[in-house]
Coordinates of C-alpha atoms in Angstrom, one line a residue:
Chain A
M1 CA 0.5 -0.1 0.1
S2 CA 1.6 3.4 -0.1
I3 CA 1.5 5.9 1.5
L4 CA -1.2 8.4 -0.2
E5 CA -3.6 5.0 0.5
E6 CA -2.4 4.4 3.9
I7 CA -3.6 8.4 4.5
R8 CA -6.6 7.4 2.1
K9 CA -7.5 4.2 4.6
N10 CA -6.1 6.0 7.9
V11 CA -8.2 9.3 7.1
F12 CA -12.0 6.3 7.2
D13 CA -11.1 4.5 9.5
G14 CA -10.9 8.1 12.1
D15 CA -6.8 7.2 13.2
E16 CA -6.5 10.7 14.0
N17 CA -2.7 10.3 15.5
N18 CA -2.0 8.3 12.7
T19 CA -3.1 10.1 10.0
V20 CA -0.9 13.6 10.8
E21 CA 2.0 11.4 11.1
L22 CA 1.5 10.0 7.3
V23 CA 0.9 13.1 6.4
K24 CA 4.0 15.1 8.0
K25 CA 6.5 11.2 6.1
A26 CA 4.4 11.7 3.3
L27 CA 5.1 15.9 2.8
D28 CA 8.7 14.2 3.7
E29 CA 9.0 11.9 0.9
G30 CA 8.4 14.5 -1.2
K31 CA 4.4 15.1 -2.4
T32 CA 2.8 17.6 -2.6
A33 CA 0.0 18.8 0.1
Q34 CA -2.7 19.3 -3.1
E35 CA -1.5 15.7 -3.6
I36 CA -2.2 14.1 -0.1
L37 CA -5.2 16.8 0.3
D38 CA -6.8 15.4 -3.2
E39 CA -5.8 11.1 -3.6
S40 CA -6.0 11.4 0.6
L41 CA -8.3 12.6 2.5
V42 CA -10.3 14.1 0.5
A43 CA -10.6 10.2 -0.9
G44 CA -11.3 8.5 2.4
L45 CA -13.7 11.2 3.0
R46 CA -15.3 10.5 0.4
D47 CA -14.8 6.4 0.8
C48 CA -16.1 7.2 4.7
G49 CA -19.9 8.9 2.9
A50 CA -19.5 6.1 0.1
G51 CA -19.9 4.0 4.2
F52 CA -22.6 6.9 5.2
E53 CA -24.3 6.3 2.0
K54 CA -24.5 2.2 2.8
G55 CA -25.8 2.2 6.4
E56 CA -21.8 1.3 7.3
K57 CA -20.7 4.2 9.0
F58 CA -22.9 7.0 10.8
I59 CA -22.6 10.3 12.0
P60 CA -19.3 9.3 15.7
E61 CA -17.8 7.1 13.0
M62 CA -17.7 10.1 10.3
L63 CA -17.0 12.5 13.5
L64 CA -14.1 10.1 13.7
S65 CA -12.4 11.1 10.3
S66 CA -13.7 14.4 9.7
E67 CA -11.3 14.7 13.2
S68 CA -8.7 13.3 11.4
M69 CA -9.1 15.5 8.5
K70 CA -9.0 18.6 10.2
V71 CA -5.5 17.4 12.2
A72 CA -4.0 16.5 9.2
M73 CA -5.4 20.0 7.4
V74 CA -3.3 22.1 10.3
V75 CA -0.6 21.0 8.7
L76 CA -1.1 20.5 4.7
K77 CA -3.1 24.2 4.6
P78 CA 0.5 26.9 5.4
L79 CA 1.1 24.9 1.9
L80 CA -2.3 24.5 -0.1
L81 CA -2.5 29.0 1.2
E82 CA 0.7 29.6 -0.2
G83 CA -0.1 29.0 -3.8
S84 CA -3.8 29.3 -3.6
G85 CA -4.8 33.4 -3.5
I86 CA -7.2 33.5 -1.2
G87 CA -10.7 35.3 -2.5
G88 CA -9.3 34.9 -6.7
A89 CA -12.2 32.5 -6.9
G90 CA -14.3 34.6 -5.1
K91 CA -16.3 35.2 -2.0
A92 CA -18.7 32.8 -0.5
V93 CA -20.2 33.3 2.9
L94 CA -21.5 29.3 4.5
A95 CA -23.7 28.7 7.4
T96 CA -26.3 25.7 8.8
V97 CA -29.4 27.2 8.6
E98 CA -31.7 28.2 11.3
G99 CA -32.4 24.9 13.9
D100 CA -29.8 23.1 13.1
V101 CA -26.7 22.5 14.8
H102 CA -24.5 20.2 13.1
D103 CA -21.3 22.3 11.3
I104 CA -19.2 18.7 10.2
G105 CA -19.9 19.5 7.4
L106 CA -20.1 23.5 7.0
E107 CA -16.6 22.8 8.2
L108 CA -15.5 20.7 5.6
V109 CA -16.8 22.8 2.5
G110 CA -15.2 26.1 4.0
T111 CA -12.1 24.5 4.3
M112 CA -12.0 23.0 0.6
F113 CA -13.1 26.2 -0.9
E114 CA -10.2 28.2 0.9
T115 CA -7.9 26.3 0.1
A116 CA -9.8 27.1 -4.1
G117 CA -9.1 30.5 -3.1
F118 CA -12.8 31.3 -2.2
E119 CA -12.5 34.3 0.4
V120 CA -15.3 32.9 3.2
R121 CA -17.3 33.3 6.2
N122 CA -18.2 30.6 7.8
M123 CA -21.5 32.0 9.7
G124 CA -20.9 28.2 11.7
P125 CA -24.6 26.1 12.6
D126 CA -28.1 27.3 13.7
V127 CA -28.1 30.8 12.1
P128 CA -31.0 33.2 11.7
T129 CA -32.7 33.2 8.5
E130 CA -31.9 37.6 8.3
D131 CA -29.0 37.3 9.9
I132 CA -28.3 35.5 6.2
V133 CA -30.0 37.6 4.8
E134 CA -27.3 40.6 6.0
A135 CA -24.2 39.2 6.1
V136 CA -25.5 39.3 1.8
K137 CA -25.6 43.1 2.4
E138 CA -22.8 42.9 3.9
D139 CA -19.9 40.8 2.5
K140 CA -21.8 40.5 -1.0
P141 CA -21.1 36.8 -1.8
H142 CA -21.3 35.3 -5.2
I143 CA -22.0 32.0 -3.8
V144 CA -24.4 31.5 -0.5
G145 CA -23.9 27.6 1.1
L146 CA -26.3 26.4 3.2
S147 CA -25.8 22.9 4.8
A148 CA -28.5 21.5 7.2
L149 CA -28.0 17.7 8.3
L150 CA -31.6 17.5 10.0
S151 CA -34.7 16.7 7.0
N152 CA -37.5 18.5 9.7
T153 CA -34.9 21.6 9.1
M154 CA -34.2 21.2 5.4
D155 CA -36.8 23.1 5.2
V156 CA -35.5 26.2 6.5
M157 CA -33.8 26.4 2.9
P158 CA -36.7 27.5 0.8
D159 CA -37.1 30.3 3.0
V160 CA -33.8 32.0 3.4
I161 CA -34.6 31.1 -0.6
E162 CA -37.6 33.5 -0.5
A163 CA -35.5 36.1 2.1
L164 CA -32.9 36.6 -0.7
A165 CA -35.2 37.4 -2.8
D166 CA -37.0 39.8 -1.0
A167 CA -34.5 42.0 0.4
G168 CA -33.2 42.3 -4.0
L169 CA -30.0 40.1 -3.3
R170 CA -31.1 37.0 -4.9
D171 CA -30.5 37.8 -8.4
S172 CA -26.5 39.0 -7.3
V173 CA -26.1 35.5 -5.4
K174 CA -25.8 32.3 -6.3
V175 CA -27.4 29.5 -3.8
M176 CA -25.8 26.0 -3.2
V177 CA -27.5 23.3 -0.7
G178 CA -26.0 20.4 0.9
G179 CA -26.0 17.7 3.9
A180 CA -27.2 14.8 4.0
P181 CA -30.6 14.5 3.7
V182 CA -30.4 17.4 1.0
K183 CA -30.9 15.8 -2.9
Q184 CA -30.5 17.6 -6.4
D185 CA -34.7 16.8 -6.9
F186 CA -34.9 19.4 -3.6
A187 CA -32.3 21.9 -4.9
D188 CA -34.8 22.2 -8.3
E189 CA -37.8 21.8 -6.1
I190 CA -37.0 25.0 -3.7
G191 CA -35.4 26.6 -6.1
A192 CA -30.9 26.7 -6.1
D193 CA -29.3 27.2 -8.2
G194 CA -26.6 23.9 -7.5
W195 CA -26.0 20.9 -5.2
A196 CA -22.7 19.3 -4.7
Y197 CA -22.9 15.4 -2.9
D198 CA -20.1 16.3 -1.1
A199 CA -17.3 18.9 0.7
A200 CA -14.7 18.0 -2.5
S201 CA -17.5 18.0 -5.6
A202 CA -18.7 21.1 -4.0
V203 CA -15.9 23.3 -5.2
P204 CA -16.2 22.7 -9.3
K205 CA -19.5 23.5 -8.4
A206 CA -19.1 26.2 -6.5
K207 CA -16.2 27.6 -9.3
E208 CA -18.9 26.9 -12.4
L209 CA -21.6 28.8 -9.7
R210 CA -19.5 31.5 -9.9
A211 CA -18.5 31.8 -13.7
Q212 CA -22.0 32.4 -14.9
L213 CA -22.1 36.0 -12.3
P214 CA -20.2 38.6 -13.6
D215 CA -17.0 39.4 -13.0
Chain B
M1 CA -64.8 23.5 0.1
S2 CA -64.2 24.8 2.9
Y3 CA -63.0 22.0 6.2
Y4 CA -63.4 24.3 9.1
M5 CA -66.3 22.5 11.3
Y6 CA -66.4 23.9 14.7
S7 CA -68.4 21.7 16.9
N8 CA -67.2 20.1 20.0
T9 CA -70.0 19.1 20.4
Q10 CA -69.4 15.5 19.7
E11 CA -71.2 12.4 22.2
V12 CA -67.1 11.0 22.3
T13 CA -65.4 12.7 23.6
P14 CA -61.7 14.2 22.2
Y15 CA -60.0 13.0 25.6
E16 CA -62.2 10.2 25.1
R17 CA -61.3 9.7 21.6
M18 CA -58.0 10.7 22.3
M19 CA -57.0 7.9 25.1
G20 CA -59.1 5.9 24.0
S21 CA -56.9 5.5 20.9
L22 CA -53.8 4.8 22.8
N23 CA -55.6 1.6 25.0
G24 CA -56.0 0.6 21.3
E25 CA -60.0 0.9 21.4
K26 CA -62.1 2.2 19.0
T27 CA -64.2 5.0 20.4
D28 CA -66.9 6.6 17.6
R29 CA -63.7 7.6 14.8
V30 CA -60.0 8.1 14.4
P31 CA -58.5 11.1 16.6
V32 CA -55.8 13.6 15.5
N33 CA -52.9 14.7 16.9
Y34 CA -50.8 16.5 15.0
Y35 CA -48.4 18.3 19.1
P36 CA -50.4 21.7 18.0
R37 CA -47.7 24.6 19.1
W38 CA -47.6 26.5 15.4
A39 CA -51.2 26.4 15.4
A40 CA -52.5 27.7 18.2
L41 CA -49.7 30.2 17.9
E42 CA -50.7 31.5 15.4
Y43 CA -53.9 31.4 15.4
I44 CA -53.5 34.2 18.4
G45 CA -51.0 35.2 16.4
A46 CA -48.5 35.0 19.5
T47 CA -44.9 34.0 19.2
F48 CA -43.3 31.4 21.4
K49 CA -40.9 33.7 23.6
Q50 CA -44.7 36.2 24.4
T51 CA -46.7 32.5 25.3
W52 CA -42.9 31.5 26.9
D53 CA -42.4 35.2 29.1
D54 CA -46.9 35.4 29.0
P55 CA -48.0 31.6 30.2
D56 CA -51.1 32.6 30.2
L57 CA -51.2 33.6 26.9
Y58 CA -50.0 29.7 26.3
V59 CA -53.2 28.7 28.0
K60 CA -55.0 30.6 26.0
A61 CA -53.4 29.4 22.8
Q62 CA -54.1 26.1 23.2
I63 CA -57.8 26.1 24.5
L64 CA -58.5 28.4 22.1
G65 CA -56.7 26.7 18.7
Q66 CA -58.6 23.8 20.2
E67 CA -61.7 25.1 19.6
R68 CA -60.8 26.4 16.7
F69 CA -59.4 23.5 14.9
Q70 CA -60.7 20.7 16.8
Y71 CA -57.2 19.0 17.1
D72 CA -58.3 16.1 19.7
C73 CA -54.9 16.9 22.6
V74 CA -53.4 19.5 23.8
I75 CA -50.1 20.0 24.8
D76 CA -48.0 22.0 28.0
Y77 CA -45.2 23.9 26.9
D78 CA -43.5 20.9 25.0
M79 CA -39.9 21.1 24.7
M80 CA -36.9 21.1 25.7
G81 CA -34.9 23.1 27.9
P82 CA -36.3 23.2 31.4
V83 CA -34.8 20.9 33.1
E84 CA -32.0 21.4 31.4
E85 CA -31.5 24.1 32.5
A86 CA -32.3 23.9 35.7
M87 CA -29.1 21.8 35.4
G88 CA -27.2 24.4 34.6
A89 CA -27.7 25.0 31.1
K90 CA -27.9 28.0 29.5
L91 CA -30.5 28.9 26.8
K92 CA -30.8 31.6 24.8
Y93 CA -35.0 31.7 24.0
P94 CA -35.5 33.0 19.7
E95 CA -38.5 34.9 19.9
N96 CA -40.8 31.9 17.8
D97 CA -38.7 29.3 18.5
V98 CA -38.7 27.0 21.2
P99 CA -35.5 27.7 23.5
Q100 CA -32.1 26.4 23.0
I101 CA -29.3 24.9 24.0
A102 CA -26.6 28.3 24.0
E103 CA -23.4 26.5 24.9
P104 CA -22.7 22.8 26.2
L105 CA -22.7 22.8 29.7
I106 CA -20.3 19.5 29.5
K107 CA -16.9 19.7 27.7
T108 CA -15.0 17.6 30.2
K109 CA -15.4 14.3 32.4
E110 CA -15.1 17.1 34.8
D111 CA -17.8 19.2 34.2
M112 CA -19.7 16.1 35.3
E113 CA -19.5 17.6 39.2
K114 CA -21.0 20.7 37.8
V115 CA -24.3 20.0 37.1
K116 CA -27.0 19.5 39.3
W117 CA -28.7 16.6 38.2
K118 CA -31.2 15.8 40.9
L119 CA -34.1 17.7 40.8
D120 CA -36.9 18.8 42.4
P121 CA -39.5 20.2 39.0
R122 CA -41.7 22.9 42.4
K123 CA -38.4 25.1 42.7
D124 CA -35.4 25.1 40.0
G125 CA -35.5 27.4 37.3
N126 CA -38.1 27.6 34.6
M127 CA -40.3 24.0 35.7
P128 CA -42.7 25.2 38.1
K129 CA -43.6 27.3 35.2
V130 CA -44.3 24.5 32.8
L131 CA -46.3 22.7 36.1
Y132 CA -48.4 25.9 36.2
V133 CA -48.9 26.1 32.6
V134 CA -51.0 22.2 33.3
R135 CA -52.6 23.5 36.0
R136 CA -53.9 26.5 33.9
L137 CA -55.1 24.3 31.0
K138 CA -56.6 21.8 33.3
E139 CA -58.9 25.1 35.1
E140 CA -59.5 26.2 31.7
L141 CA -60.8 22.7 30.2
I142 CA -63.1 21.1 33.1
K143 CA -64.8 25.3 33.2
R144 CA -65.4 24.3 29.5
G145 CA -66.2 21.1 29.4
R146 CA -68.5 22.3 32.1
G147 CA -67.6 20.3 35.0
T148 CA -65.6 17.2 32.9
Q149 CA -62.2 17.4 31.0
H150 CA -63.2 17.2 27.5
V151 CA -59.3 17.4 25.8
P152 CA -56.7 15.5 26.9
I153 CA -53.3 16.7 28.2
M154 CA -50.3 15.6 27.1
T155 CA -46.9 16.3 28.0
W156 CA -43.6 15.8 26.9
G157 CA -40.1 14.3 27.7
S158 CA -36.0 14.3 26.8
C159 CA -34.9 9.9 26.4
P160 CA -32.0 10.8 28.7
S161 CA -29.7 9.6 25.0
R162 CA -31.3 13.2 24.2
T163 CA -30.9 15.3 27.0
A164 CA -27.3 14.0 27.3
A165 CA -26.7 15.0 23.9
C166 CA -28.5 18.2 24.7
L167 CA -25.6 18.9 27.5
T168 CA -22.4 17.9 26.0
G169 CA -23.5 19.6 22.8
F170 CA -24.7 17.3 19.8
K171 CA -20.8 16.7 18.2
E172 CA -19.8 16.1 21.1
W173 CA -21.5 13.6 22.5
F174 CA -20.9 12.2 18.5
L175 CA -17.9 11.5 19.3
I176 CA -18.5 10.2 22.8
V177 CA -20.2 7.1 21.9
A178 CA -17.6 6.4 19.2
R179 CA -14.3 7.0 21.6
D180 CA -16.4 6.2 25.3
P181 CA -19.2 4.2 24.8
D182 CA -18.6 4.1 29.4
W183 CA -19.3 7.3 29.5
A184 CA -21.5 7.8 26.9
V185 CA -23.8 5.6 29.2
E186 CA -22.5 7.3 32.4
L187 CA -24.3 10.4 30.6
M188 CA -27.5 8.7 30.1
E189 CA -27.6 7.3 33.6
R190 CA -28.0 10.3 35.7
A191 CA -29.6 12.3 32.4
L192 CA -32.6 10.5 33.1
D193 CA -34.0 11.4 36.8
G194 CA -34.4 14.4 35.8
W195 CA -37.6 14.4 33.4
L196 CA -38.4 11.8 35.0
Q197 CA -39.1 14.3 37.8
M198 CA -40.3 16.6 35.0
V199 CA -43.3 14.4 34.2
V200 CA -44.3 12.6 37.0
A201 CA -44.8 16.7 39.0
A202 CA -46.4 16.7 35.6
W203 CA -48.8 14.4 35.8
E204 CA -49.2 15.4 39.8
A205 CA -50.7 19.0 37.9
G206 CA -53.5 17.3 35.4
V207 CA -51.3 15.8 32.4
D208 CA -52.6 12.7 31.3
C209 CA -50.6 11.4 29.0
V210 CA -46.5 11.9 27.7
W211 CA -44.5 11.8 24.7
V212 CA -41.0 11.5 24.1
N213 CA -38.4 11.2 21.7
D214 CA -34.5 10.6 20.9
P215 CA -33.9 12.2 18.0
V216 CA -30.0 11.5 18.2
S217 CA -30.6 7.1 17.6
S218 CA -32.4 6.6 14.0
R219 CA -30.2 5.7 11.5
D220 CA -29.1 9.2 10.3
C221 CA -27.7 9.0 13.0
I222 CA -25.6 5.9 15.1
S223 CA -25.2 2.3 13.8
R224 CA -28.2 0.3 15.1
D225 CA -25.1 -1.3 16.5
H226 CA -24.6 1.5 19.1
Y227 CA -28.6 1.8 19.2
E228 CA -28.8 -1.4 20.7
K229 CA -26.3 -1.4 23.3
L230 CA -26.2 2.1 24.1
T231 CA -28.7 4.5 24.1
Q232 CA -33.0 2.2 23.6
P233 CA -31.8 0.0 26.5
Y234 CA -31.8 4.1 28.8
E235 CA -35.3 4.5 25.7
R236 CA -36.2 1.7 27.5
K237 CA -35.4 2.4 31.5
F238 CA -36.8 6.3 30.9
I239 CA -40.2 4.4 28.9
E240 CA -40.9 2.1 32.4
A241 CA -40.5 4.2 35.1
I242 CA -42.9 6.9 33.4
R243 CA -45.1 3.8 33.3
R244 CA -44.1 2.7 36.7
E245 CA -44.3 6.6 38.3
T246 CA -47.3 7.9 37.2
G247 CA -49.1 4.7 35.3
M248 CA -50.2 7.1 32.0
K249 CA -49.1 5.8 28.1
V250 CA -46.6 7.0 26.6
T251 CA -45.7 7.9 22.8
M252 CA -42.5 7.6 21.7
H253 CA -41.4 9.7 18.2
P254 CA -38.4 8.0 17.1
C255 CA -37.0 10.9 14.9
G256 CA -36.1 11.0 11.3
N257 CA -35.0 7.8 9.3
W258 CA -34.8 4.5 11.7
H259 CA -36.3 1.9 8.8
D260 CA -33.6 -0.5 10.0
R261 CA -33.7 -0.6 14.2
M262 CA -37.9 -0.5 13.9
D263 CA -38.9 -4.3 15.9
L264 CA -35.6 -2.4 18.2
V265 CA -37.5 0.1 18.6
Y266 CA -41.3 -1.1 19.3
Q267 CA -39.2 -2.9 21.8
N268 CA -38.8 0.2 24.2
Q269 CA -42.2 -0.4 25.3
A270 CA -43.9 2.5 25.0
D271 CA -47.8 2.6 23.8
S272 CA -48.5 4.2 20.4
Y273 CA -44.9 5.3 18.3
F274 CA -45.3 9.2 17.0
L275 CA -44.0 7.8 13.6
G276 CA -41.3 10.0 11.6
P277 CA -40.7 10.6 7.8
M278 CA -40.8 6.8 7.5
D279 CA -42.6 4.2 5.5
V280 CA -46.3 3.3 8.1
E281 CA -47.1 0.0 5.8
M282 CA -43.2 -1.1 7.2
C283 CA -44.0 0.4 10.1
T284 CA -47.1 -0.9 11.1
Q285 CA -46.4 -4.6 9.5
K286 CA -43.2 -4.2 12.6
A287 CA -45.2 -3.7 15.1
V288 CA -47.9 -5.8 14.2
E289 CA -44.9 -8.4 14.2
T290 CA -43.1 -7.1 17.6
N291 CA -46.4 -7.6 19.2
E292 CA -46.9 -11.1 17.6
K293 CA -43.5 -11.9 19.2
G294 CA -44.5 -10.4 23.1
L295 CA -41.9 -8.0 22.7
S296 CA -43.5 -5.1 22.2
R297 CA -46.8 -3.4 23.6
V298 CA -48.2 -1.0 20.4
T299 CA -51.6 0.5 20.3
S300 CA -51.0 2.6 18.2
L301 CA -49.5 4.9 15.9
N302 CA -49.5 8.0 15.6
G303 CA -48.9 9.9 12.3
N304 CA -47.5 10.4 9.6
V305 CA -48.5 13.0 7.3
G306 CA -46.0 15.0 5.5
A307 CA -44.0 17.8 7.7
A308 CA -40.4 16.4 7.5
T309 CA -39.3 15.4 4.8
K310 CA -39.4 12.1 1.8
S311 CA -35.8 12.4 1.6
T312 CA -34.0 9.3 3.8
T313 CA -30.9 8.8 3.6
D314 CA -31.2 5.3 2.8
G315 CA -32.8 6.5 -0.6
Q316 CA -34.8 2.9 -1.2
T317 CA -37.5 3.1 1.2
A318 CA -40.7 5.1 -0.2
V319 CA -42.0 7.2 2.1
P320 CA -45.0 10.6 2.4
Y321 CA -44.0 13.1 0.1
A322 CA -41.7 16.1 2.7
T323 CA -43.5 19.1 3.4
T324 CA -47.2 18.3 2.9
M325 CA -48.6 20.3 5.5
K326 CA -46.3 23.1 4.0
R327 CA -46.2 23.1 0.7
G328 CA -49.5 20.7 -0.5
K329 CA -53.2 21.6 -0.7
P330 CA -56.4 20.0 1.4
E331 CA -56.5 17.9 -0.6
D332 CA -53.0 16.1 -0.4
I333 CA -53.2 16.0 3.3
E334 CA -57.1 14.3 2.6
K335 CA -55.8 11.3 0.9
E336 CA -52.1 10.9 2.5
S337 CA -54.9 10.5 5.7
K338 CA -57.0 8.7 4.5
A339 CA -53.8 5.9 3.9
V340 CA -52.5 6.3 6.9
I341 CA -56.0 5.1 8.7
D342 CA -56.4 2.4 5.7
I343 CA -53.0 0.9 7.0
V344 CA -52.9 1.1 10.9
E345 CA -57.1 0.3 11.5
A346 CA -56.5 -2.5 8.9
A347 CA -53.4 -4.7 10.7
D348 CA -56.0 -3.6 14.2
L349 CA -53.9 -1.0 15.6
R350 CA -55.7 2.6 16.6
C351 CA -54.5 5.2 14.3
I352 CA -53.7 8.7 16.1
L353 CA -53.9 11.0 13.5
G354 CA -51.0 12.8 13.1
T355 CA -48.2 14.7 10.8
N356 CA -44.6 13.1 10.8
C357 CA -42.8 15.4 12.2
W358 CA -43.3 18.3 15.2
D359 CA -46.3 20.6 14.0
V360 CA -44.9 22.7 10.9
K361 CA -44.8 26.3 11.8
G362 CA -46.7 28.2 8.9
S363 CA -48.8 25.7 7.5
S364 CA -52.0 26.8 6.8
F365 CA -55.3 26.5 8.0
A366 CA -57.1 24.6 5.8
N367 CA -54.2 22.2 5.7
R368 CA -54.3 21.9 9.5
D369 CA -58.4 21.5 8.7
A370 CA -57.8 18.7 5.9
M371 CA -56.8 16.6 9.4
V372 CA -59.4 17.0 11.3
Y373 CA -61.6 17.2 8.1
A374 CA -59.9 13.8 6.3
A375 CA -60.3 12.0 10.9
R376 CA -64.3 12.3 10.3
K377 CA -64.8 11.0 6.4
Y378 CA -62.3 8.1 6.7
G379 CA -61.6 7.8 10.0
Q380 CA -65.2 6.8 11.2
Y381 CA -65.0 3.4 13.3
K382 CA -68.7 1.8 12.6

């Protein structure tokens, strides 16, 4: 097993300590931070997400995997940011909608967006709709990313979209939605501009949506 | 067509209808209970915070809401908060929502000692306010029933897993489940008593039945194995303690998707189950199976009109359409209601018509009326 595969497995298994040690070792061996992120950390987390979809992994195990990624990112992030040009890709406001206290996915998306060159304002979990609207007014982001883990809080997402429209802000931003119970059909139904399966696939989707807006 | 019918004058009272169904008995028709917090508040035009600051206004909302919508049960404040707050947690009170934990109380094992585990509901925190509402509801219902309580009062209790998660924060709770199951057990063991005392005090103050819920043990959250070994035994312990102390009928709400573990859920010995957004046919079949094996005592199933969403993370099992209550039409409510009544009653369990999650804020009055209309139209017992 290559060292990148080994890191991937450790992320999948949620072994935080081993993951960090292996990341350092991989850097010493000449692997780039981007390679480690894409081929090990994101891949490991995707494996874990696939396990979640299949009913083999659950939130506790997902959290351990995301904790492994998080500690590894402490080592990798400075290296990744060196060449990324923060803000070059655009601005994003991220929030978990009101009533939902889950922020694992949101944190991951924030990290991935930053490393992809977005300037990110991560508002965290349980954010009132009016605060999201206010943040959009203040920051004028290109992307608004909304997250919900609970099936009864995802219904707040259309309220946010409506509130943005009421505030006259809807045309200036692209709204992305995500979270375990949120699917493409729901995104279409509520009039969101984009949906992504996971944090990694949220990045190309955000870039695609950003490109549809004027500079 | 208007579904709105104004009548509290039927021969069978909502009290008899609801309590009958919880006992597994047929009265005149299927009762309706959708945990009507927002229906009542929206009817009188008050926010939750206004009624929290003025308990008499909350009582007014419940009484007038029931008279307007004709459902078969009223509820007290029915929320997470008073017990956790009395234990030492700091809450935030949004203008129009139930209180939420502002900051986790327990971050380390040492923090366990800071928690006030032994509570007196008559004295501690805001628990006396909840009891005041129960007493006032009772008085008003007896007064309006001309000496007879014509509508039952339901209270709420938090399963130990939920209480523990509120005290530690949900994310930390799941990490504790993964990293330190023994600590998870200790937390649930200590968390059980506060809510038990609250439910017992509410019973002494006049409630007639209780529902409990667990939103942290579904298939969306933890494995079947973790549920079976860690949290289910504490649900059962909590439910059995309530029954032992009060004799009340207990309704359990498995919140979210529990498709792979309904056999275990039914073994926690509640009398009735307020189903989440799940396949009602499968849930009914499982209830019959576990009852036949002597493993459960299910008398009735409460639900299951779409209040939450159709998306379940297994992506395979059909469940009712997403947010019918909020975005559907009265005829959608009627259709879903009929399906639920037909399925549950065909299995000779009692159907208590309701939503598949909490009453949805902002549902139209017409949709709420349509559910009662459907119970009257399709839920008559011959």
